[in-house]
Coordinates of C-alpha atoms in Angstrom, one line a residue:
M1 CA 42.0 52.9 118.8
V2 CA 45.4 51.5 119.8
E3 CA 45.9 51.4 123.6
E4 CA 49.2 50.9 125.4
R5 CA 49.9 50.8 129.1
F6 CA 52.7 52.7 131.0
D7 CA 53.5 53.5 134.5
A8 CA 53.7 57.2 133.7
V9 CA 53.1 59.5 130.7
V10 CA 54.7 62.9 130.3
I11 CA 53.1 65.6 128.2
G12 CA 55.9 67.7 126.8
S13 CA 59.7 67.3 126.6
G14 CA 60.8 70.6 128.1
L15 CA 63.4 70.3 130.9
G16 CA 60.8 69.8 133.6
G17 CA 59.1 67.0 131.6
L18 CA 62.4 65.3 130.7
T19 CA 63.6 65.6 134.3
A20 CA 60.5 63.9 135.7
A21 CA 60.6 61.3 133.0
A22 CA 64.3 60.4 133.6
L23 CA 63.9 60.2 137.4
V24 CA 60.8 58.0 137.1
A25 CA 62.4 55.8 134.4
R26 CA 65.6 55.4 136.4
A27 CA 63.4 54.2 139.3
G28 CA 62.2 51.3 137.1
R29 CA 58.9 52.7 135.8
R30 CA 57.8 52.4 132.2
V31 CA 57.6 56.0 130.8
L32 CA 56.2 57.5 127.6
V33 CA 57.1 61.2 126.7
L34 CA 54.9 62.9 124.2
E35 CA 56.2 66.0 122.4
R36 CA 54.1 68.1 120.0
N37 CA 57.1 69.6 118.2
P38 CA 59.5 67.8 115.9
G39 CA 62.4 68.2 118.3
I40 CA 62.7 67.8 122.1
G41 CA 63.8 70.3 124.8
G42 CA 61.2 73.1 124.5
A43 CA 63.2 76.3 124.9
A44 CA 66.4 74.4 125.7
T45 CA 67.5 73.9 122.2
V46 CA 69.8 75.2 119.4
Y47 CA 68.8 75.7 115.8
R48 CA 70.5 76.7 112.6
H49 CA 69.3 79.4 110.2
G50 CA 71.5 80.1 107.2
A51 CA 75.1 80.1 108.2
L52 CA 74.4 80.8 111.9
T53 CA 73.9 78.4 114.7
I54 CA 71.6 80.1 117.3
E55 CA 71.1 79.4 121.0
A56 CA 67.4 79.5 121.6
S57 CA 67.4 80.6 125.2
L58 CA 70.3 79.8 127.5
H59 CA 72.6 82.6 128.7
A60 CA 73.9 80.8 131.8
L61 CA 73.0 78.1 134.3
D62 CA 73.3 79.4 137.9
G63 CA 75.1 77.8 140.8
L64 CA 76.3 74.2 140.4
D65 CA 78.1 74.6 143.7
P66 CA 77.5 72.3 146.7
Q67 CA 74.5 74.3 148.0
D68 CA 72.8 74.3 144.6
P69 CA 69.8 71.9 144.7
K70 CA 70.6 71.0 141.1
T71 CA 73.9 69.4 142.3
P72 CA 72.2 66.4 144.0
L73 CA 69.6 66.4 141.2
F74 CA 72.2 66.2 138.5
A75 CA 73.9 63.3 140.4
A76 CA 70.6 61.4 140.6
L77 CA 70.1 62.0 136.9
G78 CA 73.6 60.9 136.0
L79 CA 74.4 64.4 134.8
D80 CA 77.3 65.0 137.2
H81 CA 79.5 64.0 134.3
G82 CA 79.2 64.3 130.5
L83 CA 78.3 68.0 130.4
D84 CA 81.0 70.5 129.5
Y85 CA 80.6 74.0 131.0
V86 CA 82.1 77.4 130.2
E87 CA 82.2 79.9 133.0
P88 CA 82.5 83.6 132.3
A89 CA 84.4 85.6 134.9
E90 CA 81.6 88.1 135.4
L91 CA 77.9 87.8 135.8
Y92 CA 77.2 90.8 133.7
E93 CA 78.1 94.3 132.8
V94 CA 75.4 97.0 133.0
R95 CA 75.5 100.4 131.5
G96 CA 73.2 103.4 130.9
G97 CA 70.0 104.5 132.6
P98 CA 70.6 105.4 136.3
V99 CA 73.8 103.3 136.3
G100 CA 75.5 105.5 133.8
A101 CA 79.1 104.3 133.1
P102 CA 79.6 100.6 132.7
F103 CA 79.6 98.6 136.0
T104 CA 80.7 94.9 136.0
L105 CA 79.3 92.5 138.6
P106 CA 81.8 89.6 139.0
A107 CA 80.9 86.1 140.2
G108 CA 81.7 85.1 143.8
P109 CA 80.3 86.9 146.9
E110 CA 83.6 88.5 147.9
A111 CA 84.5 89.7 144.4
A112 CA 80.9 91.0 143.9
L113 CA 81.0 92.8 147.2
S114 CA 84.3 94.4 146.5
A115 CA 83.2 95.6 143.1
C116 CA 80.0 97.0 144.5
I117 CA 81.8 98.8 147.3
A118 CA 84.4 100.3 144.9
R119 CA 81.5 101.7 142.8
F120 CA 79.1 102.7 145.6
P121 CA 81.4 103.3 148.7
R122 CA 78.8 105.2 150.7
H123 CA 76.6 102.1 150.7
E124 CA 79.3 99.7 152.1
N125 CA 77.3 98.6 155.1
A126 CA 74.0 98.2 153.1
L127 CA 75.8 96.3 150.4
R128 CA 77.2 93.8 153.0
R129 CA 73.7 93.3 154.4
Y130 CA 72.3 92.9 150.9
I131 CA 74.8 90.1 149.9
D132 CA 74.3 88.4 153.3
A133 CA 70.5 88.5 152.9
V134 CA 70.6 87.1 149.4
L135 CA 72.9 84.2 150.4
A136 CA 70.9 83.5 153.6
V137 CA 67.7 83.2 151.7
R138 CA 69.3 81.0 149.1
S139 CA 70.7 78.7 151.9
G140 CA 67.3 78.5 153.5
A141 CA 65.6 77.7 150.3
T142 CA 68.1 74.9 149.6
V143 CA 67.2 73.2 152.9
L144 CA 63.5 73.7 152.2
T145 CA 63.7 72.2 148.7
A146 CA 65.8 69.2 149.8
H147 CA 63.5 68.2 152.8
M148 CA 60.1 69.8 152.1
D149 CA 58.3 66.4 152.1
E150 CA 60.3 64.7 154.8
P151 CA 58.6 65.4 158.2
G152 CA 61.0 63.2 160.1
W153 CA 64.0 65.3 158.9
W154 CA 62.5 68.4 160.4
L155 CA 61.9 66.8 163.8
R156 CA 65.5 65.5 163.9
H157 CA 67.1 68.8 162.8
L158 CA 64.8 71.4 164.4
P159 CA 67.4 73.9 165.7
E160 CA 69.4 73.9 162.4
A161 CA 66.2 74.1 160.4
A162 CA 64.9 77.1 162.4
T163 CA 68.1 79.0 161.9
R164 CA 68.4 78.3 158.2
L165 CA 64.7 79.1 157.5
W166 CA 64.6 82.3 159.5
P167 CA 65.6 84.5 156.5
L168 CA 62.7 83.0 154.5
I169 CA 60.3 83.8 157.3
R170 CA 61.7 87.3 157.8
H171 CA 61.3 88.2 154.1
A172 CA 58.2 86.1 153.4
R173 CA 56.1 89.1 152.2
A174 CA 58.8 91.5 151.0
T175 CA 59.2 92.4 147.4
V176 CA 62.4 93.2 145.6
G177 CA 61.5 96.9 145.8
D178 CA 60.8 96.7 149.5
V179 CA 64.2 95.2 150.3
L180 CA 66.3 97.5 148.0
R181 CA 64.5 100.6 149.2
G182 CA 65.0 99.6 152.8
L183 CA 68.8 99.2 152.1
F184 CA 69.5 102.0 149.6
G185 CA 66.7 104.5 149.9
A186 CA 66.2 106.5 146.7
D187 CA 69.6 105.7 145.1
E188 CA 68.4 104.2 141.9
A189 CA 72.0 103.7 140.5
V190 CA 72.9 101.1 143.0
K191 CA 69.5 99.4 142.8
C192 CA 69.7 99.2 139.1
A193 CA 73.3 97.9 139.2
L194 CA 72.3 95.1 141.6
A195 CA 69.0 94.2 140.0
A196 CA 69.8 94.8 136.4
A197 CA 68.9 91.2 135.6
L198 CA 65.3 91.6 136.8
P199 CA 63.9 90.9 133.3
Y200 CA 65.0 87.3 133.8
Y201 CA 62.2 87.0 136.3
H202 CA 59.7 89.8 136.3
D203 CA 59.0 93.3 135.0
D204 CA 58.0 94.9 138.3
P205 CA 60.3 95.0 141.4
E206 CA 57.3 96.1 143.5
R207 CA 55.5 92.9 142.8
M208 CA 58.3 90.3 142.6
L209 CA 58.9 88.4 145.8
F210 CA 62.3 89.0 147.2
L211 CA 62.5 85.3 148.1
A212 CA 62.3 84.3 144.5
Y213 CA 64.8 86.9 143.4
A214 CA 67.3 86.1 146.2
V215 CA 67.2 82.4 145.5
A216 CA 68.1 82.9 141.8
Q217 CA 70.6 85.8 142.3
G218 CA 72.1 84.1 145.3
S219 CA 72.8 81.1 143.2
F220 CA 74.6 83.2 140.5
L221 CA 76.6 85.0 143.2
A222 CA 77.6 81.9 145.0
G223 CA 78.3 79.5 142.1
G224 CA 78.6 81.8 139.1
G225 CA 77.0 81.4 135.7
H226 CA 77.8 78.5 133.3
Y227 CA 77.1 78.1 129.6
L228 CA 76.9 74.6 128.3
R229 CA 79.4 74.1 125.5
G230 CA 77.5 73.1 122.4
G231 CA 74.4 74.9 123.6
S232 CA 71.3 74.1 125.7
R233 CA 70.5 71.2 123.4
T234 CA 73.2 69.2 125.1
L235 CA 71.3 69.2 128.4
S236 CA 68.0 68.2 126.6
A237 CA 69.8 65.5 124.7
Q238 CA 71.5 64.1 127.9
L239 CA 68.2 64.0 129.7
A240 CA 66.5 62.3 126.8
A241 CA 69.3 59.8 126.7
R242 CA 68.8 59.0 130.4
V243 CA 65.1 58.4 129.7
E244 CA 65.8 56.0 126.9
E245 CA 68.7 54.2 128.6
A246 CA 66.3 53.4 131.4
G247 CA 63.7 51.9 129.0
G248 CA 61.5 55.0 128.5
R249 CA 60.2 56.1 125.2
I250 CA 60.1 59.5 123.6
E251 CA 57.7 60.3 120.7
T252 CA 57.9 63.6 118.8
D253 CA 55.2 65.1 116.6
R254 CA 52.7 63.6 119.0
E255 CA 50.0 65.9 120.4
A256 CA 48.2 65.1 123.6
F257 CA 44.6 66.3 123.3
H258 CA 42.6 64.5 126.0
L259 CA 43.3 63.5 129.6
V260 CA 41.5 60.4 130.7
V261 CA 40.0 60.4 134.2
D262 CA 38.5 57.2 135.6
R263 CA 37.4 56.4 139.1
Q264 CA 38.3 59.8 140.4
R265 CA 41.9 59.9 139.3
I266 CA 44.0 60.3 136.2
A267 CA 44.0 57.2 133.9
G268 CA 45.9 58.2 130.8
V269 CA 46.3 60.4 127.8
A270 CA 44.8 60.3 124.3
H271 CA 47.2 61.6 121.7
R272 CA 47.6 61.9 117.9
R273 CA 50.1 62.7 115.2
R274 CA 50.3 66.5 115.0
G275 CA 48.3 67.7 112.0
G276 CA 46.9 64.2 111.3
N277 CA 45.1 61.3 112.7
D278 CA 46.7 58.1 114.1
V279 CA 44.9 58.5 117.4
R280 CA 46.2 56.4 120.3
K281 CA 45.6 56.1 124.0
A282 CA 48.4 55.7 126.6
L283 CA 46.9 54.4 129.8
A284 CA 48.8 55.2 133.0
P285 CA 48.1 56.0 136.7
V286 CA 50.5 58.9 136.6
V287 CA 50.6 61.8 134.2
F288 CA 53.2 64.6 134.3
G289 CA 52.1 67.8 132.6
N290 CA 55.0 69.7 131.2
A291 CA 52.5 72.0 129.5
A292 CA 50.9 75.1 131.0
P293 CA 48.0 74.5 133.5
A294 CA 45.7 76.4 131.1
V295 CA 46.5 73.9 128.4
L296 CA 46.1 70.9 130.6
A297 CA 42.8 72.2 131.9
G298 CA 41.4 72.2 128.3
M299 CA 42.3 68.5 128.0
L300 CA 40.3 67.4 131.0
P301 CA 36.7 66.2 131.1
E302 CA 34.5 69.2 131.7
A303 CA 33.6 68.2 135.3
W304 CA 37.3 68.3 136.3
Q305 CA 38.3 71.5 134.5
G306 CA 37.0 73.9 137.2
P307 CA 38.5 72.1 140.3
F308 CA 41.8 71.7 138.4
A309 CA 42.1 75.3 137.3
A310 CA 40.8 77.0 140.5
P311 CA 44.2 77.1 142.4
Y312 CA 45.8 78.9 139.5
A313 CA 43.0 81.3 138.6
R314 CA 44.4 84.3 140.5
R315 CA 48.0 83.8 139.7
P316 CA 49.3 86.1 137.0
I317 CA 51.5 84.7 134.3
S318 CA 55.0 85.8 133.7
V319 CA 56.3 88.1 131.0
S320 CA 57.2 86.9 127.5
L321 CA 60.3 87.9 125.7
W322 CA 61.5 89.3 122.4
T323 CA 64.8 88.1 121.0
V324 CA 67.1 89.1 118.2
A325 CA 69.9 86.9 116.8
L326 CA 72.7 88.7 115.0
G327 CA 75.4 87.1 112.9
L328 CA 78.5 89.3 112.8
S329 CA 81.4 89.2 110.3
E330 CA 83.8 90.1 113.1
P331 CA 84.0 89.3 116.8
A332 CA 81.8 91.7 118.9
A333 CA 84.8 92.4 121.2
R334 CA 86.3 94.5 118.3
F335 CA 83.5 97.0 118.7
G336 CA 83.9 97.4 122.5
L337 CA 81.8 94.6 124.1
R338 CA 83.7 93.7 127.2
A339 CA 81.6 91.0 128.8
Y340 CA 79.8 87.8 127.8
E341 CA 76.6 89.4 129.1
T342 CA 75.8 93.1 128.8
I343 CA 72.7 94.8 130.0
L344 CA 71.8 98.1 128.3
L345 CA 69.4 100.5 130.1
P346 CA 67.8 103.2 128.0
S347 CA 68.0 106.9 128.9
W348 CA 64.3 107.1 129.7
M349 CA 64.8 104.6 132.6
T350 CA 65.5 106.7 135.7
T351 CA 64.4 104.1 138.4
L352 CA 64.4 100.4 138.8
A353 CA 60.6 100.5 138.8
D354 CA 60.7 101.8 135.3
Y355 CA 61.2 98.2 134.2
R356 CA 57.5 97.7 134.4
Q357 CA 57.0 100.1 131.5
A358 CA 59.4 98.1 129.3
T359 CA 57.0 95.4 128.3
A360 CA 54.8 97.8 126.4
V361 CA 57.7 99.5 124.4
L362 CA 57.5 97.2 121.4
A363 CA 53.9 98.2 120.8
D364 CA 55.1 101.5 119.4
P365 CA 57.8 101.1 116.8
D366 CA 57.6 104.7 115.9
G367 CA 58.0 106.0 119.5
D368 CA 61.0 107.6 121.0
R369 CA 61.7 104.9 123.5
L370 CA 64.0 101.9 123.2
P371 CA 63.6 98.9 125.5
P372 CA 66.1 97.8 128.0
M373 CA 67.9 94.8 126.6
I374 CA 70.3 92.0 127.5
L375 CA 73.1 91.1 125.1
A376 CA 74.9 87.7 125.1
D377 CA 78.1 87.5 123.1
Y378 CA 78.5 83.8 122.4
G379 CA 81.7 84.5 120.5
R380 CA 83.4 85.7 123.7
I381 CA 83.4 82.3 125.2
D382 CA 84.1 78.8 123.9
S383 CA 80.4 78.2 123.3
G384 CA 80.8 75.5 120.7
L385 CA 78.2 77.0 118.5
N386 CA 80.0 78.9 115.7
E387 CA 83.7 78.3 115.0
G388 CA 84.2 81.4 112.9
P389 CA 82.1 84.0 111.1
P390 CA 79.3 84.6 111.5
H391 CA 79.8 85.3 115.3
L392 CA 76.6 85.0 117.3
V393 CA 75.3 87.9 119.5
T394 CA 71.7 87.7 120.8
L395 CA 69.6 90.5 122.3
C396 CA 66.5 90.0 124.4
G397 CA 64.0 92.0 126.4
M398 CA 60.5 91.8 127.9
D399 CA 57.5 91.5 125.7
R400 CA 53.7 91.0 125.9
L401 CA 51.4 89.3 123.4
A402 CA 49.3 92.4 123.4
N403 CA 52.1 94.2 121.5
W404 CA 51.5 92.0 118.5
D405 CA 47.8 91.0 118.9
G406 CA 45.6 91.7 115.9
L407 CA 48.5 92.2 113.4
D408 CA 48.5 90.4 110.1
E409 CA 51.7 88.7 109.2
A410 CA 52.8 91.4 106.8
T411 CA 52.3 94.1 109.4
A412 CA 54.0 92.0 112.1
R413 CA 57.0 91.5 109.7
R414 CA 57.3 95.2 109.1
R415 CA 57.2 95.9 112.8
R416 CA 59.9 93.3 113.4
E417 CA 62.1 94.8 110.7
S418 CA 61.6 98.3 112.1
W419 CA 62.6 97.2 115.6
M420 CA 65.6 95.4 114.3
D421 CA 66.7 98.6 112.5
R422 CA 66.3 100.6 115.7
L423 CA 68.0 98.0 118.0
V424 CA 71.0 97.6 115.7
A425 CA 71.3 101.4 115.4
A426 CA 71.2 101.6 119.3
L427 CA 74.0 99.0 119.5
D428 CA 76.0 100.9 116.9
A429 CA 75.7 104.1 119.0
E430 CA 77.0 102.2 122.0
F431 CA 79.5 100.1 120.2
P432 CA 80.6 102.0 117.1
G433 CA 81.0 100.0 113.9
L434 CA 79.0 97.0 115.0
A435 CA 76.1 97.7 112.5
R436 CA 78.4 97.3 109.5
A437 CA 79.4 93.8 110.7
V438 CA 75.8 92.5 110.8
T439 CA 75.4 89.9 108.1
Q440 CA 72.3 88.1 109.4
R441 CA 69.5 89.0 111.7
E442 CA 66.2 87.6 112.8
M443 CA 63.6 88.4 115.5
A444 CA 61.3 86.4 117.7
T445 CA 58.5 87.9 119.7
A446 CA 55.8 86.9 122.3
T447 CA 53.9 85.6 119.3
T448 CA 56.7 83.2 118.5
M449 CA 57.0 82.1 122.1
Q450 CA 53.3 81.4 122.3
A451 CA 53.4 79.3 119.1
Y452 CA 56.4 77.3 120.0
L453 CA 56.0 76.9 123.8
N454 CA 52.2 76.7 123.7
T455 CA 51.9 78.9 126.7
P456 CA 49.2 81.5 127.4
G457 CA 50.4 85.0 126.4
G458 CA 53.7 83.5 125.3
A459 CA 54.8 83.3 129.0
V460 CA 58.3 82.0 129.3
Y461 CA 58.7 81.7 133.1
G462 CA 55.5 80.1 134.2
F463 CA 53.6 82.1 136.8
A464 CA 54.9 85.5 137.8
P465 CA 57.0 85.1 141.0
E466 CA 54.6 87.1 143.1
T467 CA 53.4 84.4 145.5
L468 CA 54.9 81.4 147.3
L469 CA 55.1 78.2 145.3
R470 CA 52.5 75.5 145.4
S471 CA 52.9 71.7 145.3
P472 CA 53.2 70.1 141.8
A473 CA 50.2 67.9 142.8
T474 CA 46.9 69.0 141.3
A475 CA 43.2 68.6 142.1
V476 CA 43.2 65.5 139.8
P477 CA 44.9 62.6 141.7
G478 CA 47.8 61.3 139.7
L479 CA 48.2 64.4 137.6
Y480 CA 51.3 66.6 138.4
L481 CA 52.8 69.8 137.0
A482 CA 56.4 69.2 135.9
S483 CA 57.6 72.5 134.7
A484 CA 58.4 76.1 135.5
W485 CA 54.6 76.4 136.3
A486 CA 55.3 74.4 139.5
A487 CA 58.6 75.6 140.8
G488 CA 59.5 78.9 139.1
G489 CA 61.1 80.1 135.8
G490 CA 64.4 79.4 134.2
Y491 CA 66.3 76.2 133.7
T492 CA 66.7 75.6 137.4
G493 CA 63.0 76.2 138.2
A494 CA 61.8 73.9 135.3
M495 CA 64.1 71.1 136.4
L496 CA 63.3 71.4 140.1
G497 CA 59.6 71.4 139.2
G498 CA 60.0 68.1 137.3
A499 CA 62.1 66.7 140.2
M500 CA 59.5 67.6 142.8
A501 CA 56.7 66.1 140.7
A502 CA 58.7 62.9 140.2
R503 CA 59.4 62.6 143.9
L504 CA 55.8 63.0 144.8
A505 CA 54.6 60.5 142.3
L506 CA 57.2 57.9 143.3
R507 CA 56.1 58.3 146.9
G508 CA 52.4 58.0 146.0
G509 CA 51.7 61.6 147.1

């Protein structure tokens, strides 16, 4: 067996893995990145089917303002230049369900507050408190993230730290449902308008930590949303370039299958060409796991599997997603889409808590319920994906692997086709004429997510955001989580997870 020595090995080339690899490589360490798929980036990629170029996952990056922890991270990675952003004026438009007539939430705290007060004037004071709370939690989390492993900083800045962290302490155990109920009582319209984007994080407001929600939504409110011109692949490509420019190596179609432990710490990774042999061993005192903890546990020697897995055993995994990509012969705006991002709530949803029923809807293609869904009209912005027809519109919503378990491929295909028929018909009812413009369509489900991302249940956001975050360090010295499973879901969570892991490893923690 061929053996090579490195300072660090990264299992997986998602954003968290690439972030850790780039930071460690730029610190002068020799790094190897192993990716089981033919291409890098995990969910942060773009692909072409037929005449349509399709964004795999990105709707918008949050923040990118001075308080965003990604701002210093991007500078450290050399990404503070070279990425081209498109910023829609609004965060989203939501319509249907308890909200009723379309409501647009603009970016910027003052603009958002004004729009909310105009629509829900009787809640003016509560809306001001809501915006203040979200931004205060986000500010506190920024301080915590920046200095969490610097004891000296906390001693030198104790008064400031106490003030900034108080919102985190105050809301430490509160859920999204707790906070919104305390502010708005039983008014489900305002709650659904403010938390329409809940499916980006969780399916249940009564279980999602308000802290996790406020950090993400506060970042969108303060800094806006940003699409990467050319698609999410540009971010993955830039990160990969930073790894290689610093002397690191990235190998695709390489499957890690065994974690080597020697003298009570990680010692390397055995890997092979996917679907073949060519087994090699990469020896290293540090390994970053960009894969799910459940996957990493199966690679460890049996004696280490229990201690490694124990801290994660009671943490529920996040939801999965279904997505539909539509190619339109005409721009979607001609049929009445008014925003880059539109959230459609079905008529059966009467409360924000009804989101928790949405994950099971796809199990019954013949039922009378439609799922809530989020539309992204990439043709509305200068996305750099499709210059002309077809114009890309994507739909997505929450899914569970249980909706597709036990189906043979033919049955699953029929169910996907049935759902695409129903979803396009629902769009046509909301935006008359859109159905006749559909020239191409395809659907991915929780099964797709599981196969491509290699996550339990097809989870797309790591662990469900119901508990406070843990350290990226694991029970195996030298083995770190570098992904959304360490710091939370989304592009920001994945990259911060990789950054936290790299920082710990470089400090020998």
